[in-house]
Protein backbone atom coordinates (compact mmCIF):
# COMPACT_ATOMS: atom_id res chain seq x y z
CA MET A 1 -66.25 78.88 -175.74
CA ALA A 2 -69.43 81.32 -175.91
CA THR A 3 -69.86 82.41 -172.28
CA SER A 4 -71.90 85.31 -170.54
CA ASN A 5 -69.65 85.61 -167.34
CA PRO A 6 -67.09 88.24 -167.78
CA VAL A 7 -64.44 86.45 -165.99
CA LEU A 8 -64.42 83.53 -167.96
CA ARG A 9 -65.08 85.73 -171.13
CA TYR A 10 -61.73 87.56 -170.09
CA LEU A 11 -59.78 84.54 -169.34
CA ALA A 12 -60.44 83.17 -172.66
CA SER A 13 -59.56 86.19 -174.67
CA TRP A 14 -56.20 87.24 -176.41
CA LYS A 15 -55.84 89.63 -173.84
CA ASN A 16 -55.67 87.32 -171.24
CA LEU A 17 -53.21 84.90 -173.13
CA ALA A 18 -51.09 88.06 -174.34
CA GLY A 19 -50.66 89.06 -170.55
CA CYS A 20 -49.66 86.21 -169.48
CA THR A 21 -46.96 86.11 -172.17
CA GLY A 22 -45.91 88.89 -171.17
CA GLY A 23 -45.46 87.81 -167.54
CA ILE A 24 -43.75 84.41 -168.29
CA ILE A 25 -41.60 86.90 -169.93
CA GLY A 26 -41.50 88.86 -166.67
CA LEU A 27 -41.01 85.51 -164.46
CA LEU A 28 -37.84 84.82 -167.31
CA LEU A 29 -35.86 88.10 -166.71
CA HIS A 30 -36.36 87.01 -163.09
CA PHE A 31 -34.79 83.88 -163.10
CA ALA A 32 -31.76 85.14 -165.49
CA GLY A 33 -31.27 87.75 -162.60
CA LEU A 34 -32.10 90.81 -165.02
CA ALA A 35 -35.39 91.89 -162.94
CA GLY A 36 -33.68 92.74 -159.83
CA SER A 37 -35.68 93.40 -156.43
CA TYR A 38 -38.22 94.73 -158.35
CA TRP A 39 -39.31 91.47 -160.24
CA VAL A 40 -42.76 91.39 -159.34
CA LEU A 41 -43.84 94.69 -160.40
CA VAL A 42 -41.48 93.67 -163.70
CA VAL A 43 -43.81 90.66 -164.33
CA ILE A 44 -47.28 92.86 -163.34
CA GLY A 45 -45.62 95.40 -166.05
CA LEU A 46 -45.14 92.84 -168.56
CA TYR A 47 -48.36 91.12 -168.31
CA GLY A 48 -50.34 95.13 -168.53
CA VAL A 49 -48.31 95.43 -171.51
CA GLY A 50 -49.47 92.61 -173.52
CA ALA A 51 -53.21 92.97 -172.11
CA LEU A 52 -52.92 96.42 -173.93
CA ALA A 53 -51.10 95.52 -176.86
CA ALA A 54 -53.10 92.24 -177.71
CA PRO A 55 -56.08 93.44 -180.24
CA PRO A 56 -59.60 93.84 -178.91
CA GLU A 57 -62.40 90.72 -178.96
CA ARG A 58 -64.38 91.02 -181.85
CA ILE A 59 -68.26 91.40 -180.81
CA VAL A 60 -70.32 90.02 -183.31
CA LEU A 61 -74.24 91.07 -183.00
CA VAL A 62 -76.58 88.71 -183.97
CA THR A 63 -80.02 90.46 -184.48
CA ASP A 64 -83.19 88.91 -185.50
CA PRO A 65 -83.91 88.94 -189.07
CA GLU A 66 -87.56 89.76 -187.90
CA GLU A 67 -86.24 92.88 -185.44
CA GLU A 68 -83.80 93.99 -188.21
CA ALA A 69 -86.11 94.59 -190.97
CA SER A 70 -88.82 96.41 -188.82
CA GLN A 71 -86.42 98.71 -187.43
CA LEU A 72 -85.47 99.69 -191.01
CA ARG A 73 -88.97 100.05 -192.06
CA THR A 74 -89.21 102.21 -188.73
CA GLU A 75 -87.03 104.67 -190.24
CA LEU A 76 -88.23 104.22 -193.25
CA ASP A 77 -91.85 105.34 -192.51
CA ALA A 78 -90.19 107.91 -190.33
CA LEU A 79 -88.58 109.56 -193.15
CA VAL A 80 -91.43 109.67 -195.10
CA GLU A 81 -93.92 111.01 -192.82
CA ARG A 82 -91.21 113.58 -191.92
CA VAL A 83 -91.32 114.65 -195.72
CA ARG A 84 -95.06 114.38 -195.59
CA GLY A 85 -95.14 116.76 -192.46
CA PHE A 86 -92.88 119.51 -194.14
CA GLY A 87 -95.58 120.04 -197.43
CA GLY A 88 -94.82 123.18 -199.26
CA ARG A 89 -91.36 122.93 -197.82
CA VAL A 90 -90.37 120.49 -200.34
CA PRO A 91 -91.23 120.15 -203.89
CA GLY A 92 -94.49 118.76 -204.90
CA GLU A 93 -93.07 115.40 -206.59
CA VAL A 94 -90.84 114.28 -204.06
CA ALA A 95 -93.30 112.75 -201.17
CA PRO A 96 -94.64 110.84 -204.21
CA LYS A 97 -91.13 109.87 -205.28
CA LEU A 98 -90.03 108.75 -201.86
CA ALA A 99 -93.29 106.74 -201.35
CA GLU A 100 -92.54 104.81 -204.23
CA ILE A 101 -88.70 104.06 -202.89
CA ALA A 102 -90.02 102.86 -199.79
CA GLU A 103 -92.81 101.08 -201.74
CA ILE A 104 -90.29 98.91 -203.34
CA LEU A 105 -87.87 98.57 -200.03
CA ARG A 106 -90.86 97.26 -197.96
CA GLY A 107 -91.29 94.47 -200.65
CA MET A 108 -87.64 93.26 -199.84
CA LEU A 109 -88.19 94.23 -195.84
CA ASP A 110 -91.59 92.31 -195.33
CA ARG A 111 -89.38 89.34 -196.24
CA PRO A 112 -86.51 89.40 -193.49
CA ARG A 113 -85.07 85.98 -193.92
CA VAL A 114 -84.91 86.02 -197.25
CA LEU A 115 -83.40 89.13 -197.14
CA ARG A 116 -81.00 87.77 -194.66
CA ALA A 117 -79.76 85.40 -196.65
CA ASP A 118 -78.89 87.47 -199.75
CA PRO A 119 -76.07 89.78 -198.43
CA ASP A 120 -75.71 92.07 -201.33
CA ALA A 121 -79.52 92.74 -201.15
CA LEU A 122 -79.67 93.27 -197.15
CA HIS A 123 -76.46 95.99 -197.22
CA ALA A 124 -78.25 97.43 -200.20
CA VAL A 125 -81.47 98.36 -198.40
CA THR A 126 -79.52 98.96 -195.30
CA ARG A 127 -77.77 101.44 -197.37
CA LEU A 128 -80.39 103.09 -198.58
CA VAL A 129 -82.67 103.18 -195.80
CA GLY A 130 -80.17 104.23 -193.13
CA THR A 131 -77.68 106.79 -195.04
CA ASP A 132 -78.37 107.35 -199.12
CA LEU A 133 -82.38 108.49 -198.28
CA PRO A 134 -81.89 110.37 -195.49
CA LEU A 135 -78.87 112.40 -196.34
CA SER A 136 -80.74 113.46 -199.68
CA VAL A 137 -83.26 114.98 -197.69
CA GLN A 138 -81.97 116.13 -195.04
CA THR A 139 -78.80 118.26 -196.87
CA TYR A 140 -82.03 119.56 -198.89
CA LEU A 141 -83.84 120.41 -195.44
CA ASN A 142 -80.55 121.90 -194.01
CA LEU A 143 -80.98 124.60 -196.76
CA PRO A 144 -83.02 127.86 -195.70
CA TRP A 145 -86.02 127.38 -197.88
CA TRP A 146 -84.96 130.84 -200.25
CA TYR A 147 -81.64 129.61 -200.85
CA ALA A 148 -83.20 126.32 -201.80
CA VAL A 149 -85.02 128.17 -204.39
CA ALA A 150 -82.74 130.51 -205.56
CA ARG A 151 -79.87 127.41 -205.90
CA GLY A 152 -82.75 125.42 -208.06
CA SER A 153 -82.17 122.43 -204.43
CA GLY A 154 -85.17 121.12 -204.87
CA ALA A 155 -84.93 119.80 -208.19
CA GLU A 156 -81.23 118.72 -207.19
CA LEU A 157 -83.21 116.42 -204.77
CA VAL A 158 -85.83 115.11 -207.35
CA ARG A 159 -83.07 113.95 -209.49
CA GLN A 160 -81.50 112.43 -206.34
CA LEU A 161 -84.56 110.57 -205.89
CA ASP A 162 -84.66 109.32 -209.14
CA LEU A 163 -81.12 107.83 -208.83
CA LEU A 164 -82.13 105.98 -205.72
CA ARG A 165 -85.18 104.62 -207.01
CA THR A 166 -82.99 103.20 -210.13
CA ASP A 167 -80.74 101.61 -207.07
CA ALA A 168 -84.04 100.50 -205.67
CA VAL A 169 -85.40 98.55 -208.69
CA ARG A 170 -82.12 97.05 -209.42
CA VAL A 171 -82.06 95.83 -206.26
CA ALA A 172 -85.62 94.65 -205.88
CA GLU A 173 -85.36 93.10 -209.36
CA ARG A 174 -82.34 91.02 -208.53
CA PHE A 175 -83.87 90.15 -205.45
CA HIS A 176 -87.08 89.36 -206.72
CA ALA A 177 -85.96 87.14 -209.71
CA ALA A 178 -85.75 83.65 -208.12
CA ASP A 179 -89.57 84.22 -207.24
CA ALA A 180 -90.49 85.47 -210.59
CA GLN A 181 -88.58 82.35 -212.40
CA ARG A 182 -90.73 80.25 -209.62
CA GLN A 183 -94.04 81.81 -211.11
CA THR A 184 -93.25 81.27 -214.71
CA ASP A 185 -91.70 77.77 -214.28
CA HIS A 186 -95.00 77.48 -212.45
CA THR A 187 -97.13 78.73 -215.45
CA ARG A 188 -95.24 76.23 -217.74
CA TYR A 189 -95.64 72.95 -215.80
CA LEU A 190 -99.57 74.04 -215.40
CA GLU A 191 -99.69 74.70 -219.58
CA ASP A 192 -97.96 71.33 -220.07
CA ARG A 193 -100.01 69.60 -217.77
CA GLU A 194 -103.58 70.32 -219.42
């Protein structure tokens, strides 16, 4: 039973059930003569122990696919703009490579309901946008410019972007495979119809 009333939600929770079990044990101890004159405190204490020992309720957040894709797209666009804003601070090939990866990812983010229906693709896109790309860029930008140049970190960032592009292409190819097959089938149908 899903409800927005916190009292009703608690009454139906595992914490309350475990606490009630502890309270019943406290009452049994009282009736057995083992709780003494402080039996009310024993019952309350065992209820508290049971409630605290129970696992917390799982909170399942169901977000709108459109909203989720919009948020990922915003993060992606902000990263692309941030790199463009650094101009000469990053190697010249970084901004175009990042823009290309972003374009590949946007192709999937533009179809949020289909993306939500493919958990593997959704996980991969979320990982790329939320972790991998920002980590690669931010790690490079955290280095002082003179240290990055002396160490050749720009080439390493370019290599990371190449690897991330390969990952994005692999995910996108699998994501768009059904549409590509439908297009091929439709072409074959049109050819056969003539």
